[in-house]
Short mmCIF file of C-alpha atoms and ligand atoms in Angstrom, two decimals:
data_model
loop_
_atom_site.label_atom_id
_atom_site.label_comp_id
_atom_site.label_asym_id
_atom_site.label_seq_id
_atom_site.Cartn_x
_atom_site.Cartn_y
_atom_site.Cartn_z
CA UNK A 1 3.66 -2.18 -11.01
CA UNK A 2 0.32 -1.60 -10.69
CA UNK A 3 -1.36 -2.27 -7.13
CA UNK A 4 -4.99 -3.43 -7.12
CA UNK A 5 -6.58 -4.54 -4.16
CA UNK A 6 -6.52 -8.03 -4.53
CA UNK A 7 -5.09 -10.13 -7.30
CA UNK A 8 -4.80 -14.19 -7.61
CA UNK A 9 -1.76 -14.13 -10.18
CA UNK A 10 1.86 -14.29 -7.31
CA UNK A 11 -0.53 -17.02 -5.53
CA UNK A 12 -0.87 -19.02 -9.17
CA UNK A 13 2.89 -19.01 -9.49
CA UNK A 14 3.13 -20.20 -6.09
CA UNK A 15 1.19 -22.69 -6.41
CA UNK A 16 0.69 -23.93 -9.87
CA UNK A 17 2.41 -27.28 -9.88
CA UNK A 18 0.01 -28.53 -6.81
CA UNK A 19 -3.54 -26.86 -8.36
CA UNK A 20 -2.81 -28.27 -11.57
CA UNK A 21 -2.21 -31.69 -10.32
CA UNK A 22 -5.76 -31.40 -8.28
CA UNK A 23 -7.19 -30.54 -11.83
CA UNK A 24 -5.70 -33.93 -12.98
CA UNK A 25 -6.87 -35.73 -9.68
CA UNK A 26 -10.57 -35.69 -10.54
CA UNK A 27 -10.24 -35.13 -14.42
CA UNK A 28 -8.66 -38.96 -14.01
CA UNK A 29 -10.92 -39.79 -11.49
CA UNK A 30 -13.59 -41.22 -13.17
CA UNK A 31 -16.05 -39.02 -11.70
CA UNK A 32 -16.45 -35.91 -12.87
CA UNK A 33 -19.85 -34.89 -10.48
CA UNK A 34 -19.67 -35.18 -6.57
CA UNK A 35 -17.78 -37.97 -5.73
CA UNK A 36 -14.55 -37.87 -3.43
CA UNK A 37 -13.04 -35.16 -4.05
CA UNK A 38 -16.20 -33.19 -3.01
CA UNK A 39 -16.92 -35.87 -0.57
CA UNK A 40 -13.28 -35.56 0.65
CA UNK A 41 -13.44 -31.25 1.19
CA UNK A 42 -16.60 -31.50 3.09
CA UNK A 43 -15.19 -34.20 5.32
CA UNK A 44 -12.15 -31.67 5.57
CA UNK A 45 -13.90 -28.68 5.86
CA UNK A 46 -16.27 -29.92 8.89
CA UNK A 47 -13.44 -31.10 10.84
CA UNK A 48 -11.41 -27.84 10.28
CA UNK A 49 -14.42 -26.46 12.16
CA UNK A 50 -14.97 -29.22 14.80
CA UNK A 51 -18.33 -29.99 13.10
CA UNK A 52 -20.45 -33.18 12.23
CA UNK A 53 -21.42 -32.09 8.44
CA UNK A 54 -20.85 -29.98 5.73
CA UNK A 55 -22.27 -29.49 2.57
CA UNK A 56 -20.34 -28.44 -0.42
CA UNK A 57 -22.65 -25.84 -2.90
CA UNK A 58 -22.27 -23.97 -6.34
CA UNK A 59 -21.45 -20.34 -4.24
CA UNK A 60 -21.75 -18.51 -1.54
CA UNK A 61 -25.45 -17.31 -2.74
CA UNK A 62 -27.03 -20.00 -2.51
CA UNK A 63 -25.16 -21.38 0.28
CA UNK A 64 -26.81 -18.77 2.21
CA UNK A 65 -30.16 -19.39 0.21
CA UNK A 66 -30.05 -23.01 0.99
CA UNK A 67 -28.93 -22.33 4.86
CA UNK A 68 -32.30 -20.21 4.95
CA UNK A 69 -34.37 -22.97 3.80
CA UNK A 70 -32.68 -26.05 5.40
CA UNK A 71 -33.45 -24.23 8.75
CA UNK A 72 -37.21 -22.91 7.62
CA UNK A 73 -37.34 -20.05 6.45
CA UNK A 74 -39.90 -19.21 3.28
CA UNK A 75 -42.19 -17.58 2.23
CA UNK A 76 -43.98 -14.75 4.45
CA UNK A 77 -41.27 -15.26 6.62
CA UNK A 78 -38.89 -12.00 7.89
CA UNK A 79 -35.05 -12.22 7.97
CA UNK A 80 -32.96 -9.48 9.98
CA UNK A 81 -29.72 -8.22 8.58
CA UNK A 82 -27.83 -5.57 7.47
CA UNK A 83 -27.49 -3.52 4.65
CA UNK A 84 -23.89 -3.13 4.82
CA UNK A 85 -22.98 -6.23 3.12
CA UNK A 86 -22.56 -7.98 -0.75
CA UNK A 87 -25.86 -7.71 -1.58
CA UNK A 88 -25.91 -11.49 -2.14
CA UNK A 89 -26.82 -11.73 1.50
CA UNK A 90 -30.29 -10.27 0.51
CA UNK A 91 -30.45 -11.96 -2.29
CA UNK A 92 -30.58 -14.77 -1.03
CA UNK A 93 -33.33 -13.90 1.28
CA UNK A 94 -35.27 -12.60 -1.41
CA UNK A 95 -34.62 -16.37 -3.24
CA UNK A 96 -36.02 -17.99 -0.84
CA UNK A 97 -39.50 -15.79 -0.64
CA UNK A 98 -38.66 -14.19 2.61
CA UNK A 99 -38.58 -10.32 3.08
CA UNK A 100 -35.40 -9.05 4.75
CA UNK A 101 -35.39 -6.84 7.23
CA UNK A 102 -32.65 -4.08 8.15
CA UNK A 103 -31.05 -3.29 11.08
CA UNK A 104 -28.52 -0.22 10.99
CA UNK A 105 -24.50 -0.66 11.74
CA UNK A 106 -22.10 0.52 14.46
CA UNK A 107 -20.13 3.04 14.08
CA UNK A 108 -16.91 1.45 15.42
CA UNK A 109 -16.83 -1.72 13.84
CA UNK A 110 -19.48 -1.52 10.60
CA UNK A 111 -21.22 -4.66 12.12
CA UNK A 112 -24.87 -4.61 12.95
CA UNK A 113 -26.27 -3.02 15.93
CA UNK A 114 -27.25 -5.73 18.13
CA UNK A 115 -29.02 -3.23 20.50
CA UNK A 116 -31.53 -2.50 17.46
CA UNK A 117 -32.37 -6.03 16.45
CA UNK A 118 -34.90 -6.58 19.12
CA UNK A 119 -37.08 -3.64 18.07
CA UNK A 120 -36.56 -5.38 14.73
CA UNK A 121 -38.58 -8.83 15.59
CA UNK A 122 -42.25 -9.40 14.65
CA UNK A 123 -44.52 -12.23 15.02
CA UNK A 124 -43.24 -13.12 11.35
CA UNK A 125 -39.46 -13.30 12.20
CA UNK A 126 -37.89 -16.45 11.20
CA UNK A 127 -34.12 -16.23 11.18
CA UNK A 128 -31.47 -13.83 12.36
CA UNK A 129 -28.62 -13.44 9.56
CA UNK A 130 -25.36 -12.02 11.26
CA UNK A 131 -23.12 -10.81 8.67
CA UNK A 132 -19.48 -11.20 9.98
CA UNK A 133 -17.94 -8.46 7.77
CA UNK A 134 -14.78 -8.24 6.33
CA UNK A 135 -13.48 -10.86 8.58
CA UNK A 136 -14.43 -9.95 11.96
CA UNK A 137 -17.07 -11.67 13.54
CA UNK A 138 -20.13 -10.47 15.37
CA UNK A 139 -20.82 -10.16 19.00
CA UNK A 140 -22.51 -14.34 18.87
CA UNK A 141 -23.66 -14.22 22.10
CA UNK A 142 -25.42 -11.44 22.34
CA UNK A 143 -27.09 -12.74 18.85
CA UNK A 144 -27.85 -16.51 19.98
CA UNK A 145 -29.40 -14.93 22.94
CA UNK A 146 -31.88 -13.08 21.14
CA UNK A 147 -32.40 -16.00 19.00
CA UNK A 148 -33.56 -18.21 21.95
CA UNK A 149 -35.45 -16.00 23.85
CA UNK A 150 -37.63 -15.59 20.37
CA UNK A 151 -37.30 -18.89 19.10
CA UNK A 152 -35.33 -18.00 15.77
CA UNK A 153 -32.51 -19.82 13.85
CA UNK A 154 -29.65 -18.34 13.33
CA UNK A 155 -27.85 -18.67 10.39
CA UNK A 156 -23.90 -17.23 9.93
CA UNK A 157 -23.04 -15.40 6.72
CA UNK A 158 -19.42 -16.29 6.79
CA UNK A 159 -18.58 -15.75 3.23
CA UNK A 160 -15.60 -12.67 4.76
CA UNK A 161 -14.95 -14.86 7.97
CA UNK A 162 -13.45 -18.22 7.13
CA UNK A 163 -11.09 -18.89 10.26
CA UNK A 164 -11.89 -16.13 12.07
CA UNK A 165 -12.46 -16.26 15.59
CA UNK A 166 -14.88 -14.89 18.49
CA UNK A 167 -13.92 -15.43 22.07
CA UNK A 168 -11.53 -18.73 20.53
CA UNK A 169 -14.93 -20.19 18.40
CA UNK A 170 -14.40 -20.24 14.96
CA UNK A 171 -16.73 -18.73 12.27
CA UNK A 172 -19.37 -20.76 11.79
CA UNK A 173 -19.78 -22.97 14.31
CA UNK A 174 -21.92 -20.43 16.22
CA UNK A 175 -25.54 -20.51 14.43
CA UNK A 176 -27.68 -23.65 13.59
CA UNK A 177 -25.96 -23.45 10.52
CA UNK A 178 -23.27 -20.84 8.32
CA UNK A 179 -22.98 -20.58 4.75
CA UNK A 180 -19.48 -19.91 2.98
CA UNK A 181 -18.52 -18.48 -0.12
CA UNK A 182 -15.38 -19.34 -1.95
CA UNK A 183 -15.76 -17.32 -4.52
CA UNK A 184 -11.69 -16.59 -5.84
CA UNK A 185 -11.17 -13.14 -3.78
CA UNK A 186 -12.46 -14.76 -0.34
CA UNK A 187 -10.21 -15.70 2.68
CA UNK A 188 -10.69 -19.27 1.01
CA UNK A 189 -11.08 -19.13 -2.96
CA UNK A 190 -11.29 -21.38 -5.44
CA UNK A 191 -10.40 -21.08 -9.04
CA UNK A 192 -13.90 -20.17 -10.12
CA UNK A 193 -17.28 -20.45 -7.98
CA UNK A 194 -17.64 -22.84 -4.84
CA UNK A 195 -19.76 -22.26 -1.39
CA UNK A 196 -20.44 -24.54 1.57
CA UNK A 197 -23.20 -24.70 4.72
CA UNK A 198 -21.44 -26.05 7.56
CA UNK A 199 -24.05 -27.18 10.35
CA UNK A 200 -23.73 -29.67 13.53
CA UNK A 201 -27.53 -30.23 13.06
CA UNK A 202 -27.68 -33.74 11.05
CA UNK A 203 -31.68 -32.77 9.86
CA UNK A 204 -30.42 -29.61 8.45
CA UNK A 205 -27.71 -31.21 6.43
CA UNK A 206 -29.75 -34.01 5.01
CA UNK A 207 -32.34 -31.20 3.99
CA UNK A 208 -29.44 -29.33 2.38
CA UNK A 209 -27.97 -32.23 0.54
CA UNK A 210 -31.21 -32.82 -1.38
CA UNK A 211 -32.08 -29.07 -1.58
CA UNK A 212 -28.53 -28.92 -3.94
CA UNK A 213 -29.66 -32.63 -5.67
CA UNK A 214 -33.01 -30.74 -7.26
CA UNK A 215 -34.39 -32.21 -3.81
CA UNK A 216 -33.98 -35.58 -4.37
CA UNK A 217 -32.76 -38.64 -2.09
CA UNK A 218 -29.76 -39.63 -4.25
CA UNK A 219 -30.44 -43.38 -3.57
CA UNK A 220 -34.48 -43.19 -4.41
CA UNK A 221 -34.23 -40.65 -7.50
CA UNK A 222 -37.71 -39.19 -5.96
CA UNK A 223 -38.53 -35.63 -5.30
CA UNK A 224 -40.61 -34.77 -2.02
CA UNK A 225 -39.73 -30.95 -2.10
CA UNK A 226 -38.50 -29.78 -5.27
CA UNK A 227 -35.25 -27.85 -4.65
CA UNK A 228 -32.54 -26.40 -7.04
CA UNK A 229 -29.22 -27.78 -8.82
CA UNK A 230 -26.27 -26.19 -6.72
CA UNK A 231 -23.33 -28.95 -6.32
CA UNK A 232 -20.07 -27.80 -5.48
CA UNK A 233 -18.03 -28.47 -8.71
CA UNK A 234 -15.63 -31.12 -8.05
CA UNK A 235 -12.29 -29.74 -9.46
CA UNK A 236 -13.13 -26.63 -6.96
CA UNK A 237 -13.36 -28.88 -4.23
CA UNK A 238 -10.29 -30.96 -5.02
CA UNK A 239 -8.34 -27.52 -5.00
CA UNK A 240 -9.80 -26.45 -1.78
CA UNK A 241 -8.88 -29.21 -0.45
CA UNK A 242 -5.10 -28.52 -1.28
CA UNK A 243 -5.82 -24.58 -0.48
CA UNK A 244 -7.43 -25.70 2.93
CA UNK A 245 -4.43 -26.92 4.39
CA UNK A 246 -2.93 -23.33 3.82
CA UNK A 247 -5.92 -21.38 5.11
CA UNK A 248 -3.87 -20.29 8.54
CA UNK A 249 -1.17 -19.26 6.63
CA UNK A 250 -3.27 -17.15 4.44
CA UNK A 251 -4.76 -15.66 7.47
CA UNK A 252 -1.55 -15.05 8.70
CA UNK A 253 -0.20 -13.27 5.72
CA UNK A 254 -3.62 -10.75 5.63
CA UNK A 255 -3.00 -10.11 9.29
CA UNK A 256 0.80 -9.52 8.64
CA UNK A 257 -0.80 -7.14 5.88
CA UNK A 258 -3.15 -5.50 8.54
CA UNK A 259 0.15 -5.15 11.06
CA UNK A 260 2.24 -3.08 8.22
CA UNK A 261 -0.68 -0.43 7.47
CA UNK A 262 -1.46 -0.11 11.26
CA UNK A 263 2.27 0.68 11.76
CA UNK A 264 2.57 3.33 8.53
CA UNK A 265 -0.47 4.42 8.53
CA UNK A 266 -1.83 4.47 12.25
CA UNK A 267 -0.76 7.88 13.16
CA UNK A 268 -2.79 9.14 10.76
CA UNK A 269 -5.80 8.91 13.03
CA UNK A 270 -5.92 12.55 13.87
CA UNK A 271 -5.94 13.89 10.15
CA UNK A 272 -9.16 11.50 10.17
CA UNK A 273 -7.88 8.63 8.20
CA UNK A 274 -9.75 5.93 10.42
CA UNK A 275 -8.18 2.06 10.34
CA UNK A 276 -10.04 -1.18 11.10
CA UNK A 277 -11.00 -2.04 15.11
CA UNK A 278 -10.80 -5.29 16.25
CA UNK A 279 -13.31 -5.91 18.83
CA UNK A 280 -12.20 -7.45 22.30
CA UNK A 281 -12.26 -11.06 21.43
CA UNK A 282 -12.07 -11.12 18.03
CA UNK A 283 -9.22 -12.51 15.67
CA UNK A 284 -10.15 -10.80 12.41
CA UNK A 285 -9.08 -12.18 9.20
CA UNK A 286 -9.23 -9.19 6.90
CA UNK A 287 -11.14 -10.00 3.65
CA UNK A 288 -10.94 -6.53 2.89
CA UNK A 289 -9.09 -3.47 5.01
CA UNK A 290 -11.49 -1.06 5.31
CA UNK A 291 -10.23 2.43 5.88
CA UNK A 292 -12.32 5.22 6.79
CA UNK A 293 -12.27 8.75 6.05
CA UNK A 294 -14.46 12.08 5.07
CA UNK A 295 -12.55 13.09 1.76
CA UNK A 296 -12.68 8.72 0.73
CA UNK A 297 -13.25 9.90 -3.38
CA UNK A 298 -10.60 12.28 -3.25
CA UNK A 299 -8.23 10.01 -1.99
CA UNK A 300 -9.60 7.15 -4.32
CA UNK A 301 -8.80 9.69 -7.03
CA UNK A 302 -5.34 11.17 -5.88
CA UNK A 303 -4.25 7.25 -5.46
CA UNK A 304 -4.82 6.38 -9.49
CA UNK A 305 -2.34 8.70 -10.07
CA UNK A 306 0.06 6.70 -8.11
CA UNK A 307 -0.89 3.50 -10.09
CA UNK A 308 -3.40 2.34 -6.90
CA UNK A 309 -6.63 1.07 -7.87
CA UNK A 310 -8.94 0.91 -4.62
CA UNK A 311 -12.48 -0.79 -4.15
CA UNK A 312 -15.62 0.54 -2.01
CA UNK A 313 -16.72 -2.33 0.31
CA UNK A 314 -19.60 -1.33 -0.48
CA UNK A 315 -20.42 1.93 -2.30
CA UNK A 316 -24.31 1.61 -2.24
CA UNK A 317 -25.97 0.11 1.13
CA UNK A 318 -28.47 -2.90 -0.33
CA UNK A 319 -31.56 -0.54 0.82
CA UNK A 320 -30.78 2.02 -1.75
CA UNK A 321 -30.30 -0.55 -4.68
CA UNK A 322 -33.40 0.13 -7.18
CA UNK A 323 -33.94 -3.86 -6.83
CA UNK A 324 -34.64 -3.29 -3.45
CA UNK A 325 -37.07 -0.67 -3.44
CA UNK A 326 -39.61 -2.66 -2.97
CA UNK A 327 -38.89 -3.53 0.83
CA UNK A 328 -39.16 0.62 1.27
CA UNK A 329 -36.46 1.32 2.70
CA UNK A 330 -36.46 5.59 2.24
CA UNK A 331 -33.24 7.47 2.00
CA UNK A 332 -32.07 8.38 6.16
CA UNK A 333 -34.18 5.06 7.43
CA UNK A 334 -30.53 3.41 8.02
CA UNK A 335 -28.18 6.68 8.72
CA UNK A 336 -25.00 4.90 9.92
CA UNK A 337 -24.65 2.59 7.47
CA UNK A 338 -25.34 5.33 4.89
CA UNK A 339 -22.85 7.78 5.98
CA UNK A 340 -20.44 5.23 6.45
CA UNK A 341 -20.96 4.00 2.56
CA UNK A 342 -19.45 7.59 1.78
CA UNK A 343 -16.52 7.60 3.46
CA UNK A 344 -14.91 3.85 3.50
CA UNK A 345 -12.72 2.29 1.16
CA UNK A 346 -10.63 -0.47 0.94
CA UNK A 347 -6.94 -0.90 0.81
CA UNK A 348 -5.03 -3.53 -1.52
CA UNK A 349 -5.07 -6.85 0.52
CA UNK A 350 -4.64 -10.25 -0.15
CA UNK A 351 -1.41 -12.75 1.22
CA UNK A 352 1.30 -12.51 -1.54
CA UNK A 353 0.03 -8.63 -1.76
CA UNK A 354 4.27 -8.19 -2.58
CA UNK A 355 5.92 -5.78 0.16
CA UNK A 356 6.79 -3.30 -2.38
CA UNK A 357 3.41 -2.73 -3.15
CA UNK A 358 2.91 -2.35 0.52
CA UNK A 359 4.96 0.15 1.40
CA UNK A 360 4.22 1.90 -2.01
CA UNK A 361 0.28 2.16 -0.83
CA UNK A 362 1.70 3.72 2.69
CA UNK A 363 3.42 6.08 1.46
CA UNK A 364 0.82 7.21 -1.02
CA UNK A 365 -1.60 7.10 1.30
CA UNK A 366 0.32 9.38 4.02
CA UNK A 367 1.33 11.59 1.21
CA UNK A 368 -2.27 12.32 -0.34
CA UNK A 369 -3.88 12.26 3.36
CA UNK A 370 -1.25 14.63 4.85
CA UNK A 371 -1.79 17.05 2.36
CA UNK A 372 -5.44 17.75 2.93
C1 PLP B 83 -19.17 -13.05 -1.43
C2 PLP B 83 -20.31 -12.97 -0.50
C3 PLP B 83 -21.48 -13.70 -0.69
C4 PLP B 83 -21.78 -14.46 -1.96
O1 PLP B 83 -20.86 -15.37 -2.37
P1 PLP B 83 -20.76 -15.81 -3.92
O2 PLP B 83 -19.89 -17.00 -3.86
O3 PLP B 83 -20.16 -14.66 -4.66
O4 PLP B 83 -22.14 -16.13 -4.38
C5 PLP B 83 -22.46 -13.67 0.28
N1 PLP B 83 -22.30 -12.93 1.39
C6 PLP B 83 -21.20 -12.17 1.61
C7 PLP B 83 -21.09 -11.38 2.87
C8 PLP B 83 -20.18 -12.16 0.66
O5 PLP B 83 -19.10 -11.40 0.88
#
């Protein structure tokens, strides 16, 4: 058996009978374009959070992209973040005409140096863009009070984060407004694309709701501000619905995940195999276990041979992507984040990851590790 770091197929099995009947739900419904189902997750998905709206989208790009605009950012405009993330995060930044601007990462926890954002601001920042990386949020308070004292919106990229916590607050109900992806791998996933902005700020989410209707009022079939096509699809939303209900016991099967590595592979810390820290405060949900250490390729390498596939989250910082050349970004301009990008990897992780596999990655891992 093959172990690959995250794979849908023992959840299908598991669940077949119930996503297949949410298939059927809106393929008898009538209504095959928003309409309740979609009405119904948003409901759902707002109240999971304690919020007043949410706004079901196409993905998590343009759930970010369409956060940005619904709380004003455009053109001219600056948006900090990092450039340790997917580099949809950017992209969507660049969508919306604004120019992203880096701030490096922390050593400890690969989240964005707060300390460095305020050297960051100009007269033409809009928006701060906290990244809560592979499931563990950032330090919110720190970033909503940098936010006020410069009069910026803050907008959560919670696409790794969906029911993590910071200091008991769930992801996403920290900013003006947090964009989710639930793109199949995610904490949440659908069968196929799906993405949501979650806000408690009613003129945000009737800005959103026409920016993903081509920017019309549905009821007066007039645009004012042109905006895009980017409905959540309703057969993903009827089977998020049925996934939503399960989301703390997917959480609690990553973190039951996270427990077994920390208990194989923890000792390991002093031949420089580094595990994930979980800030004080934090409840991290684990998108991806990222594991740290100087000779990552080797061990990427020595681990095929064991039949373990491993990812890079993420093998090329966004600053160093041709694409982004533009925003000139040289080579050293972000050092932790780039040194980091050369020695992290990720280990297999996802709920039904079977214990077998488990214990078979921990005792690869100590093996190849142990003989450096
Ligand atoms: C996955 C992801 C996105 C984009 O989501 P899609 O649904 O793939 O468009 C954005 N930001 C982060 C941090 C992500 O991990």
């Amino acid at each position: 058996m093959t172990a690959y770091v995250w794979d849908y197929l023992p959840e299908y099995e598991q669940e077949r009978e119930e996503l297949l009947e949410a298939v059927d739900t809106v393929f008898s419904s009538g209504q095959l374009v928003l309409g309740p189902s979609v009405d119904g997750f948003e409901r759902e998905f707002a109240d999971y959070h304690g919020l007043a709206h949410c706004t079901g989208v196409d993905n998590g790009t343009n759930a970010v992209r369409l956060g940005l605009h619904a709380v004003g950012v455009g053109p001219g405009d600056e948006v900090i973040t990092v450039s340790n993330t997917a580099a949809p995060t950017v992209v969507a930044i660049d969508g919306v005409g604004a120019t992203p601007v880096f701030v490096d990462i922390r050593e400890e926890d690969y989240l964005i140096d707060i300390d460095q954002v305020a050297a960051a601001i100009t007269p033409r920042t809009k928006a701060l863009l906290p990244v809560h990386l592979y499931g563990q949020c950032v330090d919110m308070g720190a970033i909503n009070d940098l936010a006020e004292r410069h009069g910026l919106a803050v907008l959560e990229d919670c696409a790794q984060a969906h029911g993590a916590r910071h200091h008991g607050k769930l992801a996403g109900t920290m900013g003006r407004a947090a964009a989710f992806s639930f793109y199949p791998t995610k904490v949440l996933g659908a069968y196929g694309d799906g993405g949501a902005v979650v806000t408690d700020d009613e003129a945000v989410d009737a800005s959103l709701r026409r920016l993903r209707y081509y920017g019309m009022e549905k009821t007066y079939y007039v645009v004012e501000t042109p905006g895009y096509n980017s409905r959540l699809d309703a057969v993903q939303a009827e089977i998020l619905r049925r996934k939503l209900t399960r989301l703390d016991t997917y959480v609690e099967g990553r973190r039951a995940v996270a427990r077994r590595y920390e208990e194989g592979l923890g000792d390991l810390a002093e031949k420089g195999l580094l595990l994930p820290s979980v800030n004080e405060g934090n409840e991290h949900v684990y998108y991806v276990y990222v594991a740290r250490h100087p000779r990552r390729d080797e061990i990427i390498e020595a681990l095929k041979g064991y039949g373990i596939t491993l990812n890079i989250s993420y093998p090329w910082p966004v600053h160093t992507m041709s694409g982004f050349a533009k925003l000139g970004y040289g080579e050293g301009s972000l050092p932790v984040t780039e040194r980091l990008a050369k020695e992290i990897f990720s280990l297999p992780m996802y709920p039904s990851l079977p214990i077998e596999l488990q214990e078979k990655v921990i005792s690869a891992v100590r093996e190849v590790v142990l003989s450096f």
